[in-house]
Amino acid sequence: MTVPGHRRLILTRHAKSSWEDPLMADEDRPLNRRGQRAARELGDFLASRGYEPEEVLCSPALRTRETWEGLTTAVLEVRPVLRMEAALYQASPDTMLEVLKTATAPVVMMLGHNPGIAEFAAKLPDRMPPHLDYRRYPTAATAVLDFQIDSWDQLTFGSGALRDFFVPTRG
């Protein structure tokens, strides 16, 4: 989707992470088996709908990086620019907005964490979607939002049109 005056955001919370080692640093927690399956399912969903990011803004936490790696197992036509953004680790909605405003590609994926990503997702659309999971934004939840803007630095809260919302199957 490279149309002048349009930008698309694919907003993804990391997939389910492991809590096997309670002493492990939060940033170092990997995905568990369910998370690995969910990341692959997410990749299949994105590829099947043609939602292919041209730029990826990713928290440096292991679980967000592994979510990205897992979803790329789907056949993606475009290999996006991947930017690890330290500011996205446990970011607030305002911080996420500031990071997104630095993006340059028309189609951007952002991978982050709750509670910030759920709050960010709630502030972006012009109206709140009726989907029950949208407010809590469970692991691997992904919203696809379109904006009528020429560049990301013009983005404001409440200006997005929700195109799609995905939550992987449980189990």
PDB file of C-alpha atoms in Angstrom:
ATOM      1  CA  MET A   1       0.000   0.000   0.000  1.00  0.00           C
ATOM      2  CA  THR A   2       2.044   2.932  -1.230  1.00  0.00           C
ATOM      3  CA  VAL A   3      -0.597   5.580  -1.840  1.00  0.00           C
ATOM      4  CA  PRO A   4       0.100   9.290  -1.339  1.00  0.00           C
ATOM      5  CA  GLY A   5      -1.776  10.634   1.680  1.00  0.00           C
ATOM      6  CA  HIS A   6      -2.103   7.221   3.317  1.00  0.00           C
ATOM      7  CA  ARG A   7      -0.152   5.503   6.074  1.00  0.00           C
ATOM      8  CA  ARG A   8      -0.804   2.087   7.606  1.00  0.00           C
ATOM      9  CA  LEU A   9       0.201   0.898  11.059  1.00  0.00           C
ATOM     10  CA  ILE A  10       0.346  -2.762  12.039  1.00  0.00           C
ATOM     11  CA  LEU A  11       0.374  -2.587  15.833  1.00  0.00           C
ATOM     12  CA  THR A  12       1.424  -5.841  17.526  1.00  0.00           C
ATOM     13  CA  ARG A  13       1.863  -6.933  21.094  1.00  0.00           C
ATOM     14  CA  HIS A  14       4.534  -9.602  21.531  1.00  0.00           C
ATOM     15  CA  ALA A  15       3.395 -13.226  21.644  1.00  0.00           C
ATOM     16  CA  LYS A  16       3.151 -15.228  24.901  1.00  0.00           C
ATOM     17  CA  SER A  17       6.433 -15.365  26.779  1.00  0.00           C
ATOM     18  CA  SER A  18       7.865 -17.948  29.111  1.00  0.00           C
ATOM     19  CA  TRP A  19       7.888 -17.595  32.890  1.00  0.00           C
ATOM     20  CA  GLU A  20       9.821 -20.849  33.483  1.00  0.00           C
ATOM     21  CA  ASP A  21      12.733 -19.026  35.111  1.00  0.00           C
ATOM     22  CA  PRO A  22      11.333 -16.510  37.620  1.00  0.00           C
ATOM     23  CA  LEU A  23      14.820 -15.052  38.165  1.00  0.00           C
ATOM     24  CA  MET A  24      15.338 -14.213  34.491  1.00  0.00           C
ATOM     25  CA  ALA A  25      15.471 -10.519  33.645  1.00  0.00           C
ATOM     26  CA  ASP A  26      12.204  -9.361  32.078  1.00  0.00           C
ATOM     27  CA  GLU A  27      13.894  -8.232  28.844  1.00  0.00           C
ATOM     28  CA  ASP A  28      15.447 -11.692  28.401  1.00  0.00           C
ATOM     29  CA  ARG A  29      12.258 -13.767  28.583  1.00  0.00           C
ATOM     30  CA  PRO A  30      11.774 -15.849  25.398  1.00  0.00           C
ATOM     31  CA  LEU A  31       8.514 -16.958  23.838  1.00  0.00           C
ATOM     32  CA  ASN A  32       6.957 -20.151  25.137  1.00  0.00           C
ATOM     33  CA  ARG A  33       5.572 -22.813  22.752  1.00  0.00           C
ATOM     34  CA  ARG A  34       2.164 -21.149  22.608  1.00  0.00           C
ATOM     35  CA  GLY A  35       3.852 -17.850  21.772  1.00  0.00           C
ATOM     36  CA  GLN A  36       5.905 -19.435  19.010  1.00  0.00           C
ATOM     37  CA  ARG A  37       2.732 -20.910  17.464  1.00  0.00           C
ATOM     38  CA  ALA A  38       0.909 -17.582  17.814  1.00  0.00           C
ATOM     39  CA  ALA A  39       3.749 -15.710  16.083  1.00  0.00           C
ATOM     40  CA  ARG A  40       3.581 -18.107  13.121  1.00  0.00           C
ATOM     41  CA  GLU A  41      -0.222 -17.804  13.050  1.00  0.00           C
ATOM     42  CA  LEU A  42       0.098 -14.028  13.059  1.00  0.00           C
ATOM     43  CA  GLY A  43       2.548 -14.184  10.150  1.00  0.00           C
ATOM     44  CA  ASP A  44       0.127 -16.351   8.176  1.00  0.00           C
ATOM     45  CA  PHE A  45      -2.709 -13.919   8.916  1.00  0.00           C
ATOM     46  CA  LEU A  46      -0.678 -10.889   7.804  1.00  0.00           C
ATOM     47  CA  ALA A  47       0.541 -12.592   4.627  1.00  0.00           C
ATOM     48  CA  SER A  48      -2.960 -13.856   3.748  1.00  0.00           C
ATOM     49  CA  ARG A  49      -4.345 -10.310   3.967  1.00  0.00           C
ATOM     50  CA  GLY A  50      -1.421  -8.626   2.227  1.00  0.00           C
ATOM     51  CA  TYR A  51      -0.450  -6.681   5.357  1.00  0.00           C
ATOM     52  CA  GLU A  52       3.275  -6.447   4.781  1.00  0.00           C
ATOM     53  CA  PRO A  53       5.296  -3.858   6.666  1.00  0.00           C
ATOM     54  CA  GLU A  54       8.007  -1.896   4.911  1.00  0.00           C
ATOM     55  CA  GLU A  55       9.533  -0.760   8.206  1.00  0.00           C
ATOM     56  CA  VAL A  56       9.436  -2.456  11.620  1.00  0.00           C
ATOM     57  CA  LEU A  57       9.885  -0.616  14.920  1.00  0.00           C
ATOM     58  CA  CYS A  58      10.602  -3.239  17.552  1.00  0.00           C
ATOM     59  CA  SER A  59      11.290  -3.216  21.262  1.00  0.00           C
ATOM     60  CA  PRO A  60      14.677  -4.858  21.921  1.00  0.00           C
ATOM     61  CA  ALA A  61      13.195  -7.335  24.440  1.00  0.00           C
ATOM     62  CA  LEU A  62      13.781 -10.960  23.434  1.00  0.00           C
ATOM     63  CA  ARG A  63      10.048 -11.775  23.261  1.00  0.00           C
ATOM     64  CA  THR A  64       9.344  -8.970  20.770  1.00  0.00           C
ATOM     65  CA  ARG A  65      12.331  -9.955  18.620  1.00  0.00           C
ATOM     66  CA  GLU A  66      11.223 -13.605  18.678  1.00  0.00           C
ATOM     67  CA  THR A  67       7.669 -12.572  17.774  1.00  0.00           C
ATOM     68  CA  TRP A  68       9.064 -10.775  14.722  1.00  0.00           C
ATOM     69  CA  GLU A  69      11.232 -13.754  13.775  1.00  0.00           C
ATOM     70  CA  GLY A  70       8.295 -16.154  14.194  1.00  0.00           C
ATOM     71  CA  LEU A  71       5.902 -14.177  12.046  1.00  0.00           C
ATOM     72  CA  THR A  72       8.460 -13.851   9.254  1.00  0.00           C
ATOM     73  CA  THR A  73       8.167 -17.602   8.632  1.00  0.00           C
ATOM     74  CA  ALA A  74       5.145 -16.651   6.514  1.00  0.00           C
ATOM     75  CA  VAL A  75       5.937 -15.757   2.937  1.00  0.00           C
ATOM     76  CA  LEU A  76       6.491 -12.013   2.950  1.00  0.00           C
ATOM     77  CA  GLU A  77       6.988 -10.264  -0.377  1.00  0.00           C
ATOM     78  CA  VAL A  78       8.888  -7.365   1.169  1.00  0.00           C
ATOM     79  CA  ARG A  79      11.826  -7.582   3.578  1.00  0.00           C
ATOM     80  CA  PRO A  80      11.294  -4.504   5.734  1.00  0.00           C
ATOM     81  CA  VAL A  81      13.816  -2.280   7.433  1.00  0.00           C
ATOM     82  CA  LEU A  82      14.033  -3.516  11.045  1.00  0.00           C
ATOM     83  CA  ARG A  83      14.748  -0.896  13.730  1.00  0.00           C
ATOM     84  CA  MET A  84      15.297  -1.936  17.328  1.00  0.00           C
ATOM     85  CA  GLU A  85      13.987   0.939  19.424  1.00  0.00           C
ATOM     86  CA  ALA A  86      14.984   0.868  23.096  1.00  0.00           C
ATOM     87  CA  ALA A  87      12.314   3.479  23.858  1.00  0.00           C
ATOM     88  CA  LEU A  88       9.585   0.933  22.983  1.00  0.00           C
ATOM     89  CA  TYR A  89      10.447  -1.348  25.890  1.00  0.00           C
ATOM     90  CA  GLN A  90       7.593  -0.787  28.398  1.00  0.00           C
ATOM     91  CA  ALA A  91       6.757   2.476  26.590  1.00  0.00           C
ATOM     92  CA  SER A  92       3.871   4.807  27.332  1.00  0.00           C
ATOM     93  CA  PRO A  93       1.442   5.744  24.528  1.00  0.00           C
ATOM     94  CA  ASP A  94       3.098   9.161  24.189  1.00  0.00           C
ATOM     95  CA  THR A  95       6.529   7.572  23.795  1.00  0.00           C
ATOM     96  CA  MET A  96       5.159   5.112  21.234  1.00  0.00           C
ATOM     97  CA  LEU A  97       3.671   8.009  19.284  1.00  0.00           C
ATOM     98  CA  GLU A  98       6.999   9.855  19.289  1.00  0.00           C
ATOM     99  CA  VAL A  99       8.842   6.757  18.040  1.00  0.00           C
ATOM    100  CA  LEU A 100       6.232   6.166  15.331  1.00  0.00           C
ATOM    101  CA  LYS A 101       6.590   9.759  14.146  1.00  0.00           C
ATOM    102  CA  THR A 102      10.218   8.938  13.214  1.00  0.00           C
ATOM    103  CA  ALA A 103       9.127   6.226  10.753  1.00  0.00           C
ATOM    104  CA  THR A 104       9.643   6.874   7.062  1.00  0.00           C
ATOM    105  CA  ALA A 105       7.896   3.989   5.253  1.00  0.00           C
ATOM    106  CA  PRO A 106       4.184   4.143   4.390  1.00  0.00           C
ATOM    107  CA  VAL A 107       3.474   0.765   6.038  1.00  0.00           C
ATOM    108  CA  VAL A 108       4.964   0.350   9.512  1.00  0.00           C
ATOM    109  CA  MET A 109       4.749  -2.445  12.058  1.00  0.00           C
ATOM    110  CA  MET A 110       5.340  -1.639  15.714  1.00  0.00           C
ATOM    111  CA  LEU A 111       6.013  -4.444  18.221  1.00  0.00           C
ATOM    112  CA  GLY A 112       5.690  -3.633  21.889  1.00  0.00           C
ATOM    113  CA  HIS A 113       4.347  -4.469  25.329  1.00  0.00           C
ATOM    114  CA  ASN A 114       1.357  -4.015  27.600  1.00  0.00           C
ATOM    115  CA  PRO A 115       0.093  -1.952  29.252  1.00  0.00           C
ATOM    116  CA  GLY A 116       1.406   0.751  26.912  1.00  0.00           C
ATOM    117  CA  ILE A 117       0.435  -0.916  23.658  1.00  0.00           C
ATOM    118  CA  ALA A 118      -3.186  -1.444  24.764  1.00  0.00           C
ATOM    119  CA  GLU A 119      -3.406   2.210  25.795  1.00  0.00           C
ATOM    120  CA  PHE A 120      -1.782   3.300  22.518  1.00  0.00           C
ATOM    121  CA  ALA A 121      -4.183   1.123  20.499  1.00  0.00           C
ATOM    122  CA  ALA A 122      -7.151   2.639  22.342  1.00  0.00           C
ATOM    123  CA  LYS A 123      -6.037   6.194  21.511  1.00  0.00           C
ATOM    124  CA  LEU A 124      -5.424   5.687  17.776  1.00  0.00           C
ATOM    125  CA  PRO A 125      -8.788   4.914  16.139  1.00  0.00           C
ATOM    126  CA  ASP A 126     -11.460   7.498  15.434  1.00  0.00           C
ATOM    127  CA  ARG A 127     -13.915   5.232  17.296  1.00  0.00           C
ATOM    128  CA  MET A 128     -13.341   2.338  19.658  1.00  0.00           C
ATOM    129  CA  PRO A 129     -13.919  -1.034  18.005  1.00  0.00           C
ATOM    130  CA  PRO A 130     -16.510  -3.352  19.565  1.00  0.00           C
ATOM    131  CA  HIS A 131     -14.112  -6.328  19.723  1.00  0.00           C
ATOM    132  CA  LEU A 132     -13.918  -7.481  23.364  1.00  0.00           C
ATOM    133  CA  ASP A 133     -10.156  -8.115  23.214  1.00  0.00           C
ATOM    134  CA  TYR A 134      -9.253  -4.716  21.753  1.00  0.00           C
ATOM    135  CA  ARG A 135      -9.088  -2.902  25.101  1.00  0.00           C
ATOM    136  CA  ARG A 136      -6.985  -5.516  26.880  1.00  0.00           C
ATOM    137  CA  TYR A 137      -4.828  -6.332  23.841  1.00  0.00           C
ATOM    138  CA  PRO A 138      -3.815  -9.925  24.661  1.00  0.00           C
ATOM    139  CA  THR A 139      -0.507 -11.420  23.585  1.00  0.00           C
ATOM    140  CA  ALA A 140       0.066 -11.341  19.799  1.00  0.00           C
ATOM    141  CA  ALA A 141      -2.991  -9.105  19.312  1.00  0.00           C
ATOM    142  CA  THR A 142      -2.558  -7.023  16.179  1.00  0.00           C
ATOM    143  CA  ALA A 143      -4.491  -4.037  14.900  1.00  0.00           C
ATOM    144  CA  VAL A 144      -4.190  -2.708  11.368  1.00  0.00           C
ATOM    145  CA  LEU A 145      -5.011   0.985  11.217  1.00  0.00           C
ATOM    146  CA  ASP A 146      -5.074   3.359   8.257  1.00  0.00           C
ATOM    147  CA  PHE A 147      -4.409   7.079   8.494  1.00  0.00           C
ATOM    148  CA  GLN A 148      -5.081   9.864   5.997  1.00  0.00           C
ATOM    149  CA  ILE A 149      -1.711  11.586   6.418  1.00  0.00           C
ATOM    150  CA  ASP A 150       1.291  12.250   4.170  1.00  0.00           C
ATOM    151  CA  SER A 151       3.929  11.476   6.808  1.00  0.00           C
ATOM    152  CA  TRP A 152       4.042   9.871  10.242  1.00  0.00           C
ATOM    153  CA  ASP A 153       4.970  13.134  11.936  1.00  0.00           C
ATOM    154  CA  GLN A 154       1.400  14.333  11.167  1.00  0.00           C
ATOM    155  CA  LEU A 155      -0.158  11.499  13.187  1.00  0.00           C
ATOM    156  CA  THR A 156      -2.524  12.448  15.989  1.00  0.00           C
ATOM    157  CA  PHE A 157      -4.514  10.343  18.420  1.00  0.00           C
ATOM    158  CA  GLY A 158      -8.075   9.587  17.312  1.00  0.00           C
ATOM    159  CA  SER A 159      -7.331   9.839  13.595  1.00  0.00           C
ATOM    160  CA  GLY A 160      -7.030   6.181  12.568  1.00  0.00           C
ATOM    161  CA  ALA A 161      -9.498   3.924  10.823  1.00  0.00           C
ATOM    162  CA  LEU A 162      -9.335   0.364  12.121  1.00  0.00           C
ATOM    163  CA  ARG A 163      -9.062  -1.917   9.112  1.00  0.00           C
ATOM    164  CA  ASP A 164      -8.552  -5.241  10.910  1.00  0.00           C
ATOM    165  CA  PHE A 165      -7.923  -6.784  14.314  1.00  0.00           C
ATOM    166  CA  PHE A 166      -6.384 -10.188  14.945  1.00  0.00           C
ATOM    167  CA  VAL A 167      -5.982 -12.333  18.045  1.00  0.00           C
ATOM    168  CA  PRO A 168      -4.426 -15.791  17.600  1.00  0.00           C
ATOM    169  CA  THR A 169      -6.252 -18.924  18.675  1.00  0.00           C
ATOM    170  CA  ARG A 170      -5.603 -20.132  22.217  1.00  0.00           C
ATOM    171  CA  GLY A 171      -4.062 -23.481  22.999  1.00  0.00           C
TER     172      GLY A 171
END
